[in-house]
């Protein structure tokens, strides 16, 4: 595999992007009628549907008297990857990892103390997977929670970065994820400026790490501008619909 | 009005039905807006997305290569259908235990696949059929608002028509290669045209919504192929059904067949 060049001499990657570019985002909010909030999120060829139920009464008595509990369930459609996965509910390590990641990210960002004795359920369904699942799921969850009208301190924007052949690259796709470079997942609160989570599982020199982290922050900010644009457009649309209803 | 609907849903419906109209504005025979699209999922070898009103399902097919076991080959099937009603589509389903409804629907869909008469040769990986393709059809409900049966049958047939299999090459008896330059489709000889009904008291409602299904005393699903042969007829309820109702239901479905056929065909063209 080492002979495969991930970055061409012109500085272009396998899918034609430059090293600091993210894939095209396609976002739709309010796609599900049953759920309290929902979002469809497309980042390149990664396609995710998220629905949010809640805040609602806790089903099992694990509720906390002073705040809400965030629960997350992550599932991959069996046709989402190129190899069909055997069904193994509850034992999937990757799913558990992402569930915990999302749970932690949003328990710190949602105003949980506003919803005592209740729970907020987040269901993530991956329809097609082409790398960057964790970051895409987090971004999609942010949108679905906003659609559900749940009060939050800020957005949570996530992005994965890596470095291939010494060049830091942003938003990896499936092929690039297999390159064996360090995979850094960064999620931040773009407006408050806090880091929600930072995961990296490889050894990297410190100065290189800093440039990768820098790029990650830039990527998150870029995603934030796109998401907030979309949220504003969606809410103005809702507002104008409401005004039309009132007039008629 | 909303309070009335919540407290006395049946009485609320009765008031509407007596005037031959439903709360969402449809007449008893009207069917919600139906749309089908195919090929959205590129990781699957065939896929489709079906929307009936607010009910939406997505269906993807994965192909695997396998060596058949030579016991009772006539009974063997190469297509396995699975329907999933997860918590994502409605708050009535939990993720911990698989829903009974999903399991019974899956078994109905599995028996329907056999009615399609796909020739055995179409599953041959190589020329001789020593190695076969196995197709796994997974249907996920994304939004549940009644009539999941029609939606999943339409999703099944349109995604099967969307399947593209690469040409298989076998070298040294156990090395399998796929030539993705040469793709072929399956030869599917029949269509499947479903229509479901819910019976609330004496009224027969085509294409029931979620609330109508919950209020109904019995449910009827008919599936015909293009020659008006019955592929699936399932009735469940607490009251026996009269023959005239059954006849009427068949007529309603027959009137809809042309429309469904054009819908399935036009979804393949893109």
PDB file of N, CA, C and O in Angstrom, chain B residues 70-125:
ATOM      1  N   UNK B  70     -25.004 -28.711  -1.411  1.00  0.00           N
ATOM      2  CA  UNK B  70     -25.774 -29.384  -2.448  1.00  0.00           C
ATOM      3  C   UNK B  70     -26.990 -30.148  -1.933  1.00  0.00           C
ATOM      4  O   UNK B  70     -27.507 -31.008  -2.595  1.00  0.00           O
ATOM      5  N   UNK B  71     -27.422 -29.838  -0.736  1.00  0.00           N
ATOM      6  CA  UNK B  71     -28.642 -30.483  -0.258  1.00  0.00           C
ATOM      7  C   UNK B  71     -29.849 -29.673  -0.701  1.00  0.00           C
ATOM      8  O   UNK B  71     -29.788 -28.448  -0.717  1.00  0.00           O
ATOM      9  N   UNK B  72     -30.908 -30.355  -0.995  1.00  0.00           N
ATOM     10  CA  UNK B  72     -32.173 -29.807  -1.520  1.00  0.00           C
ATOM     11  C   UNK B  72     -32.040 -28.437  -2.193  1.00  0.00           C
ATOM     12  O   UNK B  72     -32.530 -27.441  -1.725  1.00  0.00           O
ATOM     13  N   UNK B  73     -31.378 -28.452  -3.340  1.00  0.00           N
ATOM     14  CA  UNK B  73     -31.067 -27.211  -4.032  1.00  0.00           C
ATOM     15  C   UNK B  73     -32.299 -26.460  -4.522  1.00  0.00           C
ATOM     16  O   UNK B  73     -32.247 -25.264  -4.741  1.00  0.00           O
ATOM     17  N   UNK B  74     -33.407 -27.180  -4.700  1.00  0.00           N
ATOM     18  CA  UNK B  74     -34.606 -26.500  -5.192  1.00  0.00           C
ATOM     19  C   UNK B  74     -35.174 -25.539  -4.161  1.00  0.00           C
ATOM     20  O   UNK B  74     -35.753 -24.526  -4.487  1.00  0.00           O
ATOM     21  N   UNK B  75     -34.988 -25.918  -2.915  1.00  0.00           N
ATOM     22  CA  UNK B  75     -35.567 -25.117  -1.847  1.00  0.00           C
ATOM     23  C   UNK B  75     -34.713 -23.897  -1.504  1.00  0.00           C
ATOM     24  O   UNK B  75     -35.160 -23.005  -0.824  1.00  0.00           O
ATOM     25  N   UNK B  76     -33.473 -23.930  -2.008  1.00  0.00           N
ATOM     26  CA  UNK B  76     -32.567 -22.882  -1.555  1.00  0.00           C
ATOM     27  C   UNK B  76     -32.885 -21.533  -2.166  1.00  0.00           C
ATOM     28  O   UNK B  76     -33.294 -21.423  -3.306  1.00  0.00           O
ATOM     29  N   UNK B  77     -32.660 -20.533  -1.379  1.00  0.00           N
ATOM     30  CA  UNK B  77     -32.875 -19.194  -1.888  1.00  0.00           C
ATOM     31  C   UNK B  77     -31.579 -18.402  -1.749  1.00  0.00           C
ATOM     32  O   UNK B  77     -30.792 -18.637  -0.847  1.00  0.00           O
ATOM     33  N   UNK B  78     -31.380 -17.517  -2.677  1.00  0.00           N
ATOM     34  CA  UNK B  78     -30.152 -16.725  -2.660  1.00  0.00           C
ATOM     35  C   UNK B  78     -30.388 -15.309  -2.156  1.00  0.00           C
ATOM     36  O   UNK B  78     -29.482 -14.510  -2.112  1.00  0.00           O
ATOM     37  N   UNK B  79     -31.627 -15.008  -1.831  1.00  0.00           N
ATOM     38  CA  UNK B  79     -31.933 -13.658  -1.365  1.00  0.00           C
ATOM     39  C   UNK B  79     -32.480 -13.731   0.057  1.00  0.00           C
ATOM     40  O   UNK B  79     -33.369 -14.540   0.346  1.00  0.00           O
ATOM     41  N   UNK B  80     -31.919 -12.946   0.939  1.00  0.00           N
ATOM     42  CA  UNK B  80     -32.375 -12.931   2.327  1.00  0.00           C
ATOM     43  C   UNK B  80     -32.814 -11.515   2.667  1.00  0.00           C
ATOM     44  O   UNK B  80     -32.041 -10.573   2.523  1.00  0.00           O
ATOM     45  N   UNK B  81     -34.049 -11.412   3.092  1.00  0.00           N
ATOM     46  CA  UNK B  81     -34.591 -10.088   3.372  1.00  0.00           C
ATOM     47  C   UNK B  81     -34.685  -9.885   4.880  1.00  0.00           C
ATOM     48  O   UNK B  81     -35.045 -10.797   5.614  1.00  0.00           O
ATOM     49  N   UNK B  82     -34.341  -8.713   5.309  1.00  0.00           N
ATOM     50  CA  UNK B  82     -34.465  -8.377   6.722  1.00  0.00           C
ATOM     51  C   UNK B  82     -35.032  -6.971   6.848  1.00  0.00           C
ATOM     52  O   UNK B  82     -34.585  -6.051   6.172  1.00  0.00           O
ATOM     53  N   UNK B  83     -36.017  -6.834   7.702  1.00  0.00           N
ATOM     54  CA  UNK B  83     -36.622  -5.519   7.902  1.00  0.00           C
ATOM     55  C   UNK B  83     -36.316  -5.062   9.320  1.00  0.00           C
ATOM     56  O   UNK B  83     -36.423  -5.843  10.260  1.00  0.00           O
ATOM     57  N   UNK B  84     -35.924  -3.832   9.445  1.00  0.00           N
ATOM     58  CA  UNK B  84     -35.588  -3.333  10.768  1.00  0.00           C
ATOM     59  C   UNK B  84     -36.477  -2.139  11.126  1.00  0.00           C
ATOM     60  O   UNK B  84     -36.545  -1.169  10.380  1.00  0.00           O
ATOM     61  N   UNK B  85     -37.171  -2.273  12.243  1.00  0.00           N
ATOM     62  CA  UNK B  85     -37.958  -1.157  12.758  1.00  0.00           C
ATOM     63  C   UNK B  85     -37.268  -0.707  14.036  1.00  0.00           C
ATOM     64  O   UNK B  85     -37.510  -1.251  15.097  1.00  0.00           O
ATOM     65  N   UNK B  86     -36.365   0.215  13.902  1.00  0.00           N
ATOM     66  CA  UNK B  86     -35.577   0.628  15.056  1.00  0.00           C
ATOM     67  C   UNK B  86     -36.170   1.817  15.765  1.00  0.00           C
ATOM     68  O   UNK B  86     -37.205   2.337  15.356  1.00  0.00           O
ATOM     69  N   UNK B  87     -35.527   2.262  16.834  1.00  0.00           N
ATOM     70  CA  UNK B  87     -36.045   3.408  17.569  1.00  0.00           C
ATOM     71  C   UNK B  87     -35.961   4.704  16.764  1.00  0.00           C
ATOM     72  O   UNK B  87     -36.567   5.698  17.125  1.00  0.00           O
ATOM     73  N   UNK B  88     -35.213   4.671  15.659  1.00  0.00           N
ATOM     74  CA  UNK B  88     -35.057   5.889  14.876  1.00  0.00           C
ATOM     75  C   UNK B  88     -36.364   6.267  14.176  1.00  0.00           C
ATOM     76  O   UNK B  88     -36.639   7.436  13.947  1.00  0.00           O
ATOM     77  N   UNK B  89     -37.210   5.282  13.875  1.00  0.00           N
ATOM     78  CA  UNK B  89     -38.389   5.601  13.071  1.00  0.00           C
ATOM     79  C   UNK B  89     -39.587   6.000  13.914  1.00  0.00           C
ATOM     80  O   UNK B  89     -40.446   6.723  13.450  1.00  0.00           O
ATOM     81  N   UNK B  90     -39.650   5.546  15.141  1.00  0.00           N
ATOM     82  CA  UNK B  90     -40.790   5.896  15.964  1.00  0.00           C
ATOM     83  C   UNK B  90     -40.476   5.581  17.413  1.00  0.00           C
ATOM     84  O   UNK B  90     -39.669   4.699  17.704  1.00  0.00           O
ATOM     85  N   UNK B  91     -41.127   6.284  18.323  1.00  0.00           N
ATOM     86  CA  UNK B  91     -40.815   6.018  19.726  1.00  0.00           C
ATOM     87  C   UNK B  91     -41.501   4.778  20.270  1.00  0.00           C
ATOM     88  O   UNK B  91     -41.335   4.432  21.430  1.00  0.00           O
ATOM     89  N   UNK B  92     -42.276   4.084  19.411  1.00  0.00           N
ATOM     90  CA  UNK B  92     -42.918   2.868  19.916  1.00  0.00           C
ATOM     91  C   UNK B  92     -41.993   1.659  19.820  1.00  0.00           C
ATOM     92  O   UNK B  92     -42.280   0.617  20.374  1.00  0.00           O
ATOM     93  N   UNK B  93     -40.867   1.793  19.113  1.00  0.00           N
ATOM     94  CA  UNK B  93     -39.960   0.662  18.987  1.00  0.00           C
ATOM     95  C   UNK B  93     -38.728   0.867  19.857  1.00  0.00           C
ATOM     96  O   UNK B  93     -38.187   1.956  19.917  1.00  0.00           O
ATOM     97  N   UNK B  94     -38.297  -0.194  20.509  1.00  0.00           N
ATOM     98  CA  UNK B  94     -37.092  -0.081  21.317  1.00  0.00           C
ATOM     99  C   UNK B  94     -35.956  -0.796  20.602  1.00  0.00           C
ATOM    100  O   UNK B  94     -36.175  -1.608  19.717  1.00  0.00           O
ATOM    101  N   UNK B  95     -34.757  -0.477  20.999  1.00  0.00           N
ATOM    102  CA  UNK B  95     -33.621  -1.050  20.299  1.00  0.00           C
ATOM    103  C   UNK B  95     -33.162  -2.354  20.942  1.00  0.00           C
ATOM    104  O   UNK B  95     -32.487  -3.149  20.321  1.00  0.00           O
ATOM    105  N   UNK B  96     -33.538  -2.577  22.186  1.00  0.00           N
ATOM    106  CA  UNK B  96     -32.986  -3.730  22.886  1.00  0.00           C
ATOM    107  C   UNK B  96     -33.571  -5.046  22.391  1.00  0.00           C
ATOM    108  O   UNK B  96     -32.852  -6.006  22.174  1.00  0.00           O
ATOM    109  N   UNK B  97     -34.892  -5.083  22.185  1.00  0.00           N
ATOM    110  CA  UNK B  97     -35.448  -6.323  21.654  1.00  0.00           C
ATOM    111  C   UNK B  97     -36.012  -6.071  20.265  1.00  0.00           C
ATOM    112  O   UNK B  97     -36.682  -5.063  20.041  1.00  0.00           O
ATOM    113  N   UNK B  98     -35.736  -6.974  19.312  1.00  0.00           N
ATOM    114  CA  UNK B  98     -36.267  -6.789  17.971  1.00  0.00           C
ATOM    115  C   UNK B  98     -37.787  -6.894  17.993  1.00  0.00           C
ATOM    116  O   UNK B  98     -38.348  -7.735  18.699  1.00  0.00           O
ATOM    117  N   UNK B  99     -38.443  -6.028  17.252  1.00  0.00           N
ATOM    118  CA  UNK B  99     -39.894  -5.981  17.325  1.00  0.00           C
ATOM    119  C   UNK B  99     -40.501  -7.206  16.633  1.00  0.00           C
ATOM    120  O   UNK B  99     -40.015  -7.678  15.620  1.00  0.00           O
ATOM    121  N   UNK B 100     -41.585  -7.701  17.215  1.00  0.00           N
ATOM    122  CA  UNK B 100     -42.258  -8.871  16.641  1.00  0.00           C
ATOM    123  C   UNK B 100     -42.844  -8.550  15.284  1.00  0.00           C
ATOM    124  O   UNK B 100     -42.847  -9.363  14.379  1.00  0.00           O
ATOM    125  N   UNK B 101     -43.316  -7.316  15.165  1.00  0.00           N
ATOM    126  CA  UNK B 101     -43.900  -6.888  13.897  1.00  0.00           C
ATOM    127  C   UNK B 101     -42.851  -6.971  12.787  1.00  0.00           C
ATOM    128  O   UNK B 101     -43.122  -7.469  11.687  1.00  0.00           O
ATOM    129  N   UNK B 102     -41.637  -6.498  13.099  1.00  0.00           N
ATOM    130  CA  UNK B 102     -40.571  -6.519  12.096  1.00  0.00           C
ATOM    131  C   UNK B 102     -40.252  -7.948  11.689  1.00  0.00           C
ATOM    132  O   UNK B 102     -40.016  -8.237  10.520  1.00  0.00           O
ATOM    133  N   UNK B 103     -40.253  -8.861  12.670  1.00  0.00           N
ATOM    134  CA  UNK B 103     -39.906 -10.247  12.353  1.00  0.00           C
ATOM    135  C   UNK B 103     -40.962 -10.896  11.474  1.00  0.00           C
ATOM    136  O   UNK B 103     -40.633 -11.612  10.530  1.00  0.00           O
ATOM    137  N   UNK B 104     -42.246 -10.634  11.778  1.00  0.00           N
ATOM    138  CA  UNK B 104     -43.283 -11.279  10.969  1.00  0.00           C
ATOM    139  C   UNK B 104     -43.304 -10.677   9.570  1.00  0.00           C
ATOM    140  O   UNK B 104     -43.519 -11.388   8.578  1.00  0.00           O
ATOM    141  N   UNK B 105     -43.043  -9.365   9.466  1.00  0.00           N
ATOM    142  CA  UNK B 105     -42.987  -8.747   8.147  1.00  0.00           C
ATOM    143  C   UNK B 105     -41.803  -9.294   7.347  1.00  0.00           C
ATOM    144  O   UNK B 105     -41.928  -9.549   6.155  1.00  0.00           O
ATOM    145  N   UNK B 106     -40.671  -9.488   8.026  1.00  0.00           N
ATOM    146  CA  UNK B 106     -39.492 -10.014   7.344  1.00  0.00           C
ATOM    147  C   UNK B 106     -39.792 -11.382   6.733  1.00  0.00           C
ATOM    148  O   UNK B 106     -39.394 -11.672   5.608  1.00  0.00           O
ATOM    149  N   UNK B 107     -40.498 -12.216   7.487  1.00  0.00           N
ATOM    150  CA  UNK B 107     -40.767 -13.552   6.956  1.00  0.00           C
ATOM    151  C   UNK B 107     -41.730 -13.480   5.772  1.00  0.00           C
ATOM    152  O   UNK B 107     -41.629 -14.260   4.825  1.00  0.00           O
ATOM    153  N   UNK B 108     -42.657 -12.511   5.808  1.00  0.00           N
ATOM    154  CA  UNK B 108     -43.558 -12.349   4.656  1.00  0.00           C
ATOM    155  C   UNK B 108     -42.772 -11.894   3.435  1.00  0.00           C
ATOM    156  O   UNK B 108     -43.006 -12.355   2.314  1.00  0.00           O
ATOM    157  N   UNK B 109     -41.838 -10.960   3.658  1.00  0.00           N
ATOM    158  CA  UNK B 109     -41.044 -10.454   2.542  1.00  0.00           C
ATOM    159  C   UNK B 109     -40.165 -11.555   1.963  1.00  0.00           C
ATOM    160  O   UNK B 109     -39.987 -11.652   0.748  1.00  0.00           O
ATOM    161  N   UNK B 110     -39.650 -12.429   2.843  1.00  0.00           N
ATOM    162  CA  UNK B 110     -38.822 -13.524   2.362  1.00  0.00           C
ATOM    163  C   UNK B 110     -39.611 -14.477   1.487  1.00  0.00           C
ATOM    164  O   UNK B 110     -39.084 -15.021   0.517  1.00  0.00           O
ATOM    165  N   UNK B 111     -40.895 -14.677   1.825  1.00  0.00           N
ATOM    166  CA  UNK B 111     -41.677 -15.575   0.984  1.00  0.00           C
ATOM    167  C   UNK B 111     -42.073 -14.881  -0.320  1.00  0.00           C
ATOM    168  O   UNK B 111     -42.243 -15.522  -1.353  1.00  0.00           O
ATOM    169  N   UNK B 112     -42.198 -13.544  -0.275  1.00  0.00           N
ATOM    170  CA  UNK B 112     -42.558 -12.809  -1.490  1.00  0.00           C
ATOM    171  C   UNK B 112     -41.442 -12.856  -2.533  1.00  0.00           C
ATOM    172  O   UNK B 112     -41.713 -12.871  -3.731  1.00  0.00           O
ATOM    173  N   UNK B 113     -40.196 -12.874  -2.056  1.00  0.00           N
ATOM    174  CA  UNK B 113     -39.066 -12.888  -2.986  1.00  0.00           C
ATOM    175  C   UNK B 113     -39.134 -14.093  -3.910  1.00  0.00           C
ATOM    176  O   UNK B 113     -38.814 -14.021  -5.089  1.00  0.00           O
ATOM    177  N   UNK B 114     -39.630 -15.214  -3.367  1.00  0.00           N
ATOM    178  CA  UNK B 114     -39.710 -16.429  -4.177  1.00  0.00           C
ATOM    179  C   UNK B 114     -40.729 -16.281  -5.311  1.00  0.00           C
ATOM    180  O   UNK B 114     -40.635 -16.953  -6.318  1.00  0.00           O
ATOM    181  N   UNK B 115     -41.698 -15.392  -5.144  1.00  0.00           N
ATOM    182  CA  UNK B 115     -42.710 -15.195  -6.181  1.00  0.00           C
ATOM    183  C   UNK B 115     -42.153 -14.435  -7.384  1.00  0.00           C
ATOM    184  O   UNK B 115     -42.811 -14.289  -8.377  1.00  0.00           O
ATOM    185  N   UNK B 116     -40.941 -13.909  -7.269  1.00  0.00           N
ATOM    186  CA  UNK B 116     -40.397 -13.103  -8.358  1.00  0.00           C
ATOM    187  C   UNK B 116     -39.829 -13.953  -9.489  1.00  0.00           C
ATOM    188  O   UNK B 116     -39.554 -13.454 -10.565  1.00  0.00           O
ATOM    189  N   UNK B 117     -39.646 -15.269  -9.234  1.00  0.00           N
ATOM    190  CA  UNK B 117     -39.144 -16.198 -10.254  1.00  0.00           C
ATOM    191  C   UNK B 117     -37.856 -15.710 -10.902  1.00  0.00           C
ATOM    192  O   UNK B 117     -37.759 -15.614 -12.122  1.00  0.00           O
ATOM    193  N   UNK B 118     -36.877 -15.389 -10.094  1.00  0.00           N
ATOM    194  CA  UNK B 118     -35.590 -15.002 -10.667  1.00  0.00           C
ATOM    195  C   UNK B 118     -34.858 -16.273 -11.054  1.00  0.00           C
ATOM    196  O   UNK B 118     -34.712 -17.183 -10.227  1.00  0.00           O
ATOM    197  N   UNK B 119     -34.432 -16.403 -12.310  1.00  0.00           N
ATOM    198  CA  UNK B 119     -33.793 -17.665 -12.728  1.00  0.00           C
ATOM    199  C   UNK B 119     -32.527 -17.953 -11.941  1.00  0.00           C
ATOM    200  O   UNK B 119     -31.799 -17.036 -11.565  1.00  0.00           O
ATOM    201  N   UNK B 120     -32.321 -19.244 -11.711  1.00  0.00           N
ATOM    202  CA  UNK B 120     -31.189 -19.673 -10.886  1.00  0.00           C
ATOM    203  C   UNK B 120     -29.853 -19.229 -11.487  1.00  0.00           C
ATOM    204  O   UNK B 120     -28.912 -18.894 -10.793  1.00  0.00           O
ATOM    205  N   UNK B 121     -29.829 -19.201 -12.839  1.00  0.00           N
ATOM    206  CA  UNK B 121     -28.573 -18.899 -13.534  1.00  0.00           C
ATOM    207  C   UNK B 121     -28.108 -17.465 -13.217  1.00  0.00           C
ATOM    208  O   UNK B 121     -26.933 -17.150 -13.349  1.00  0.00           O
ATOM    209  N   UNK B 122     -29.055 -16.617 -12.844  1.00  0.00           N
ATOM    210  CA  UNK B 122     -28.689 -15.230 -12.578  1.00  0.00           C
ATOM    211  C   UNK B 122     -27.815 -15.081 -11.348  1.00  0.00           C
ATOM    212  O   UNK B 122     -27.149 -14.076 -11.176  1.00  0.00           O
ATOM    213  N   UNK B 123     -27.815 -16.092 -10.503  1.00  0.00           N
ATOM    214  CA  UNK B 123     -27.000 -16.000  -9.295  1.00  0.00           C
ATOM    215  C   UNK B 123     -25.634 -16.657  -9.480  1.00  0.00           C
ATOM    216  O   UNK B 123     -24.843 -16.704  -8.562  1.00  0.00           O
ATOM    217  N   UNK B 124     -25.388 -17.191 -10.685  1.00  0.00           N
ATOM    218  CA  UNK B 124     -24.091 -17.833 -10.913  1.00  0.00           C
ATOM    219  C   UNK B 124     -22.985 -16.794 -10.889  1.00  0.00           C
ATOM    220  O   UNK B 124     -23.056 -15.789 -11.579  1.00  0.00           O
ATOM    221  N   UNK B 125     -21.980 -17.070 -10.116  1.00  0.00           N
ATOM    222  CA  UNK B 125     -20.834 -16.160 -10.072  1.00  0.00           C
ATOM    223  C   UNK B 125     -19.978 -16.368 -11.319  1.00  0.00           C
ATOM    224  O   UNK B 125     -19.564 -15.444 -11.989  1.00  0.00           O
TER     225      UNK B 125
END
